mmCIF file of C-alpha atoms and ligand atoms in Angstrom:
data_model
loop_
_atom_site.group_PDB
_atom_site.id
_atom_site.type_symbol
_atom_site.label_atom_id
_atom_site.label_comp_id
_atom_site.label_asym_id
_atom_site.label_seq_id
_atom_site.Cartn_x
_atom_site.Cartn_y
_atom_site.Cartn_z
ATOM 1 C CA UNK V 35 109.106 67.352 88.594
ATOM 2 C CA UNK V 36 108.220 70.941 87.108
ATOM 3 C CA UNK V 37 110.011 72.979 84.720
ATOM 4 C CA UNK V 38 108.831 76.188 86.478
ATOM 5 C CA UNK V 39 109.855 78.134 89.509
ATOM 6 C CA UNK V 40 106.748 79.739 90.373
ATOM 7 C CA UNK V 41 102.765 79.555 89.597
ATOM 8 C CA UNK V 42 101.208 82.895 89.921
ATOM 9 C CA UNK V 43 97.371 82.349 90.175
ATOM 10 C CA UNK V 44 94.920 84.995 89.275
ATOM 11 C CA UNK V 45 92.253 84.829 92.169
ATOM 12 C CA UNK V 46 88.627 85.812 91.018
ATOM 13 C CA UNK V 47 87.228 82.671 89.087
ATOM 14 C CA UNK V 48 90.349 80.812 89.649
ATOM 15 C CA UNK V 49 90.327 80.143 93.337
ATOM 16 C CA UNK V 50 86.914 81.028 93.790
ATOM 17 C CA UNK V 51 83.730 81.914 92.288
ATOM 18 C CA UNK V 52 83.596 85.360 92.810
ATOM 19 C CA UNK V 53 83.396 85.895 89.829
ATOM 20 C CA UNK V 54 79.353 85.799 90.017
ATOM 21 C CA UNK V 55 79.100 88.108 93.063
ATOM 22 C CA UNK V 56 80.970 90.995 90.740
ATOM 23 C CA UNK V 57 78.512 90.130 88.325
ATOM 24 C CA UNK V 58 75.786 90.348 90.187
ATOM 25 C CA UNK V 59 77.267 93.839 91.855
ATOM 26 C CA UNK V 60 78.001 95.043 88.542
ATOM 27 C CA UNK V 61 74.418 93.971 86.602
ATOM 28 C CA UNK V 62 72.634 95.731 89.396
ATOM 29 C CA UNK V 63 74.559 99.385 89.073
ATOM 30 C CA UNK V 64 74.338 98.642 85.034
ATOM 31 C CA UNK V 65 70.689 98.572 85.082
ATOM 32 C CA UNK V 66 70.450 101.564 87.949
ATOM 33 C CA UNK V 67 71.813 103.300 84.914
ATOM 34 C CA UNK V 68 69.193 101.958 82.528
ATOM 35 C CA UNK V 69 72.098 99.596 80.637
ATOM 36 C CA UNK V 70 71.561 96.237 79.607
ATOM 37 C CA UNK V 71 73.703 93.873 81.517
ATOM 38 C CA UNK V 72 74.230 90.320 80.999
ATOM 39 C CA UNK V 73 76.578 87.125 81.040
ATOM 40 C CA UNK V 74 78.093 87.554 77.975
ATOM 41 C CA UNK V 75 78.819 91.612 78.562
ATOM 42 C CA UNK V 76 80.160 90.240 81.849
ATOM 43 C CA UNK V 77 82.769 88.236 80.296
ATOM 44 C CA UNK V 78 84.389 91.664 79.054
ATOM 45 C CA UNK V 79 85.019 92.824 82.421
ATOM 46 C CA UNK V 80 86.613 89.425 83.881
ATOM 47 C CA UNK V 81 89.925 90.702 84.954
ATOM 48 C CA UNK V 82 89.256 94.297 84.479
ATOM 49 C CA UNK V 83 90.146 96.716 87.279
ATOM 50 C CA UNK V 84 87.379 97.979 88.691
ATOM 51 C CA UNK V 85 87.397 101.949 86.979
ATOM 52 C CA UNK V 86 87.966 100.017 83.846
ATOM 53 C CA UNK V 87 84.719 97.786 83.714
ATOM 54 C CA UNK V 88 82.597 100.779 85.091
ATOM 55 C CA UNK V 89 83.876 102.751 81.923
ATOM 56 C CA UNK V 90 82.956 99.715 79.394
ATOM 57 C CA UNK V 91 79.448 99.701 81.534
ATOM 58 C CA UNK V 92 79.067 103.282 80.991
ATOM 59 C CA UNK V 93 79.958 103.574 77.684
ATOM 60 C CA UNK V 94 76.627 101.809 76.161
ATOM 61 C CA UNK V 95 74.835 104.728 78.652
ATOM 62 C CA UNK V 96 72.970 107.452 77.192
ATOM 63 C CA UNK V 97 74.514 110.040 79.612
ATOM 64 C CA UNK V 98 77.666 111.238 80.444
ATOM 65 C CA UNK V 99 79.447 111.009 83.932
ATOM 66 C CA UNK V 100 81.521 113.446 85.735
ATOM 67 C CA UNK V 101 84.406 111.784 87.525
ATOM 68 C CA UNK V 102 83.057 112.502 91.184
ATOM 69 C CA UNK V 103 79.663 110.917 89.528
ATOM 70 C CA UNK V 104 82.339 107.853 88.400
ATOM 71 C CA UNK V 105 83.915 107.316 91.813
ATOM 72 C CA UNK V 106 80.409 107.386 93.434
ATOM 73 C CA UNK V 107 79.016 104.988 91.436
ATOM 74 C CA UNK V 108 82.211 102.635 92.105
ATOM 75 C CA UNK V 109 82.332 103.190 95.122
ATOM 76 C CA UNK V 110 78.415 101.806 95.415
ATOM 77 C CA UNK V 111 78.931 98.925 93.265
ATOM 78 C CA UNK V 112 82.319 97.987 95.891
ATOM 79 C CA UNK V 113 79.699 98.567 98.897
ATOM 80 C CA UNK V 114 77.295 95.773 96.906
ATOM 81 C CA UNK V 115 80.176 93.228 96.392
ATOM 82 C CA UNK V 116 81.340 93.851 99.766
ATOM 83 C CA UNK V 117 78.322 92.799 101.314
ATOM 84 C CA UNK V 118 77.812 89.788 98.995
ATOM 85 C CA UNK V 119 81.265 88.811 100.193
ATOM 86 C CA UNK V 120 80.706 89.316 103.904
ATOM 87 C CA UNK V 121 79.709 85.669 104.770
ATOM 88 C CA UNK V 122 82.588 84.070 102.241
ATOM 89 C CA UNK V 123 84.108 81.284 103.973
ATOM 90 C CA UNK V 124 86.786 78.283 103.015
ATOM 91 C CA UNK V 125 83.532 76.405 101.638
ATOM 92 C CA UNK V 126 83.617 78.923 98.666
ATOM 93 C CA UNK V 127 86.917 77.736 97.542
ATOM 94 C CA UNK V 128 86.432 76.359 94.064
ATOM 95 C CA UNK V 129 86.853 72.469 93.765
ATOM 96 C CA UNK V 130 90.737 71.806 93.405
ATOM 97 C CA UNK V 131 91.857 74.974 94.353
ATOM 98 C CA UNK V 132 94.176 73.697 97.380
ATOM 99 C CA UNK V 133 94.768 70.736 95.991
ATOM 100 C CA UNK V 134 96.544 72.667 93.396
ATOM 101 C CA UNK V 135 98.503 75.150 95.743
ATOM 102 C CA UNK V 136 99.359 72.673 97.935
ATOM 103 C CA UNK V 137 100.586 70.260 94.815
ATOM 104 C CA UNK V 138 102.986 73.165 94.044
ATOM 105 C CA UNK V 139 104.011 73.816 97.170
ATOM 106 C CA UNK V 140 105.217 69.825 97.613
ATOM 107 C CA UNK V 141 107.308 70.706 94.482
ATOM 108 C CA UNK V 142 108.946 73.494 95.870
ATOM 109 C CA UNK V 143 107.640 76.290 93.441
ATOM 110 C CA UNK V 144 107.534 79.804 94.749
ATOM 111 C CA UNK V 145 103.776 80.516 94.931
ATOM 112 C CA UNK V 146 101.969 84.030 93.853
ATOM 113 C CA UNK V 147 98.440 85.837 93.455
ATOM 114 C CA UNK V 148 98.423 88.626 91.028
ATOM 115 C CA UNK V 149 94.873 90.109 91.331
ATOM 116 C CA UNK V 150 93.797 93.621 90.529
ATOM 117 C CA UNK V 151 91.313 93.212 92.973
ATOM 118 C CA UNK V 152 91.538 95.486 96.260
ATOM 119 C CA UNK V 153 89.454 93.523 98.162
ATOM 120 C CA UNK V 154 92.050 90.607 97.415
ATOM 121 C CA UNK V 155 93.644 90.213 100.652
ATOM 122 C CA UNK V 156 90.189 89.964 102.320
ATOM 123 C CA UNK V 157 89.142 87.121 99.972
ATOM 124 C CA UNK V 158 92.007 85.289 101.168
ATOM 125 C CA UNK V 159 91.259 85.746 104.583
ATOM 126 C CA UNK V 160 87.844 84.819 104.145
ATOM 127 C CA UNK V 161 89.033 81.580 102.209
ATOM 128 C CA UNK V 162 91.893 80.985 105.192
ATOM 129 C CA UNK V 163 94.685 80.831 102.365
ATOM 130 C CA UNK V 164 96.640 83.825 102.755
ATOM 131 C CA UNK V 165 99.790 81.809 104.400
ATOM 132 C CA UNK V 166 99.367 79.496 101.490
ATOM 133 C CA UNK V 167 101.110 82.258 99.115
ATOM 134 C CA UNK V 168 104.563 83.798 99.312
ATOM 135 C CA UNK V 169 103.711 86.760 97.527
ATOM 136 C CA UNK V 170 100.204 88.454 96.954
ATOM 137 C CA UNK V 171 100.670 91.569 94.750
ATOM 138 C CA UNK V 172 98.689 94.303 96.478
ATOM 139 C CA UNK V 173 96.242 95.634 93.637
ATOM 140 C CA UNK V 174 96.475 99.354 95.047
ATOM 141 C CA UNK V 175 100.479 99.228 93.587
ATOM 142 C CA UNK V 176 99.817 98.776 90.223
ATOM 143 C CA UNK V 177 99.313 101.649 87.555
ATOM 144 C CA UNK V 178 97.913 99.051 84.640
ATOM 145 C CA UNK V 179 95.545 96.793 84.540
ATOM 146 C CA UNK V 180 94.941 93.262 82.679
ATOM 147 C CA UNK V 181 95.963 93.135 80.036
ATOM 148 C CA UNK V 182 98.998 95.011 80.892
ATOM 149 C CA UNK V 183 101.611 92.399 82.161
ATOM 150 C CA UNK V 184 102.626 94.782 84.905
ATOM 151 C CA UNK V 185 100.786 93.168 87.702
ATOM 152 C CA UNK V 186 102.207 89.358 86.643
ATOM 153 C CA UNK V 187 105.889 90.954 86.033
ATOM 154 C CA UNK V 188 105.398 92.574 89.638
ATOM 155 C CA UNK V 189 104.703 89.230 90.801
ATOM 156 C CA UNK V 190 107.401 87.440 89.285
ATOM 157 C CA UNK V 191 110.030 90.024 90.698
ATOM 158 C CA UNK V 192 109.167 89.825 93.806
ATOM 159 C CA UNK V 193 109.528 86.041 93.888
ATOM 160 C CA UNK V 194 112.841 86.385 92.616
ATOM 161 C CA UNK V 195 112.190 84.171 89.364
ATOM 162 C CA UNK V 196 112.294 84.788 85.770
ATOM 163 C CA UNK V 197 109.272 85.645 83.966
ATOM 164 C CA UNK V 198 110.231 82.886 81.415
ATOM 165 C CA UNK V 199 109.816 80.298 84.622
ATOM 166 C CA UNK V 200 106.338 81.324 85.839
ATOM 167 C CA UNK V 201 103.427 79.800 84.962
ATOM 168 C CA UNK V 202 100.293 81.797 84.968
ATOM 169 C CA UNK V 203 96.739 80.327 85.459
ATOM 170 C CA UNK V 204 93.638 83.056 84.656
ATOM 171 C CA UNK V 205 90.228 82.434 83.805
ATOM 172 C CA UNK V 206 89.874 85.694 82.094
ATOM 173 C CA UNK V 207 90.520 86.767 78.352
ATOM 174 C CA UNK V 208 92.624 89.978 79.798
ATOM 175 C CA UNK V 209 94.485 87.444 82.396
ATOM 176 C CA UNK V 210 95.578 85.228 79.645
ATOM 177 C CA UNK V 211 96.945 88.059 77.990
ATOM 178 C CA UNK V 212 98.644 89.769 80.412
ATOM 179 C CA UNK V 213 100.260 86.266 81.143
ATOM 180 C CA UNK V 214 101.280 86.044 77.431
ATOM 181 C CA UNK V 215 102.618 89.621 77.479
ATOM 182 C CA UNK V 216 104.698 88.799 80.792
ATOM 183 C CA UNK V 217 106.470 85.827 78.787
ATOM 184 C CA UNK V 218 105.014 83.608 80.849
ATOM 185 C CA UNK V 219 103.192 80.272 79.965
ATOM 186 C CA UNK V 220 99.668 80.604 80.321
ATOM 187 C CA UNK V 221 97.242 77.875 81.722
ATOM 188 C CA UNK V 222 93.845 78.749 81.161
ATOM 189 C CA UNK V 223 90.516 78.063 83.299
ATOM 190 C CA UNK V 224 87.888 77.527 80.753
ATOM 191 C CA UNK V 225 86.824 77.239 77.796
ATOM 192 C CA UNK V 226 89.449 77.043 74.837
ATOM 193 C CA UNK V 227 87.772 78.636 72.310
ATOM 194 C CA UNK V 228 87.277 81.301 74.740
ATOM 195 C CA UNK V 229 90.682 81.716 76.287
ATOM 196 C CA UNK V 230 92.416 81.308 72.487
ATOM 197 C CA UNK V 231 95.743 82.693 73.871
ATOM 198 C CA UNK V 232 96.400 80.160 76.353
ATOM 199 C CA UNK V 233 99.212 77.401 75.853
ATOM 200 C CA UNK V 234 96.765 74.980 78.076
ATOM 201 C CA UNK V 235 92.924 75.190 79.106
ATOM 202 C CA UNK V 236 91.617 72.998 81.564
ATOM 203 C CA UNK V 237 87.839 73.223 83.157
ATOM 204 C CA UNK V 238 88.810 74.125 86.738
ATOM 205 C CA UNK V 239 91.759 73.612 88.802
ATOM 206 C CA UNK V 240 90.323 69.965 89.902
ATOM 207 C CA UNK V 241 92.474 68.908 86.416
ATOM 208 C CA UNK V 242 95.666 70.686 87.510
ATOM 209 C CA UNK V 243 98.801 68.740 86.923
ATOM 210 C CA UNK V 244 101.726 70.470 87.430
ATOM 211 C CA UNK V 245 103.881 67.802 86.015
ATOM 212 C CA UNK V 246 101.893 67.783 82.547
ATOM 213 C CA UNK V 247 103.019 71.730 81.315
HETATM 214 C C1 BG6 N 440 89.035 91.170 89.039
HETATM 215 C C2 BG6 N 440 87.668 90.477 88.771
HETATM 216 O O1 BG6 N 440 89.829 90.456 89.960
HETATM 217 O O2 BG6 N 440 89.123 92.225 90.273
HETATM 218 C C3 BG6 N 440 87.043 91.734 88.159
HETATM 219 O O3 BG6 N 440 88.139 89.781 87.625
HETATM 220 C C4 BG6 N 440 87.035 93.127 89.097
HETATM 221 O O4 BG6 N 440 86.071 91.336 87.835
HETATM 222 C C5 BG6 N 440 88.156 93.392 89.747
HETATM 223 O O5 BG6 N 440 86.195 94.112 88.448
HETATM 224 C C6 BG6 N 440 88.613 94.714 90.061
HETATM 225 O O6 BG6 N 440 87.846 93.969 91.881
HETATM 226 P P1 BG6 N 440 87.759 95.015 92.763
HETATM 227 O O7 BG6 N 440 87.552 94.061 93.914
HETATM 228 O O8 BG6 N 440 89.294 95.794 93.476
HETATM 229 O O9 BG6 N 440 86.650 95.884 92.710
HETATM 230 MG MG1 MG N 441 89.321 86.065 87.222
#
């Protein structure tokens, strides 16, 4: 039994380790612009949409960029990212991810996906788990990225569940903030000292236990 009616999952870094591919693609892009890029900086980009991430990186550059230049850089990063994810398959599912999705299904709850990635549909297909979701938010329809609650609120609305009856699952600080401003229970995946706003933090979905939240 669960006190929730729906679980809304983030994708990158929760269900699959695309966070690492985003890191590699942003690092190459940043360094091509003379901007130092490491894992600590990458932490700030988790959950942030493509143009938002680019703006954060270019803020450390010594020059300014026209909107056209920014679009070209974002496209280059995305092309690189798409090359990195091209060979993904179900072997790239993080431990415990399928088991967590199946446990939510067995408990009779609705299942949503709230990723700001415009590549989310492709990644779900590659992982072979598209049909495990009742609703996947199309990131192209979202005006404000995380930490704005818009994407989680849209998922809840489309699932027909009140935000207060939703459990959100996130690995990013911005994502946890989005879940909390949506008025949902936040399950963080990562470290409690990073995801300080989360209601509960676990190390990975291997520890997912719906009845405990
Ligand atoms: C988020 C990732 O899920 O999607 C970010 O955490 C990424 O790192 C963002 O920048 C946007 O992804 P995409 O695929 O639309 O560039
Ligand atoms: Mg994430």
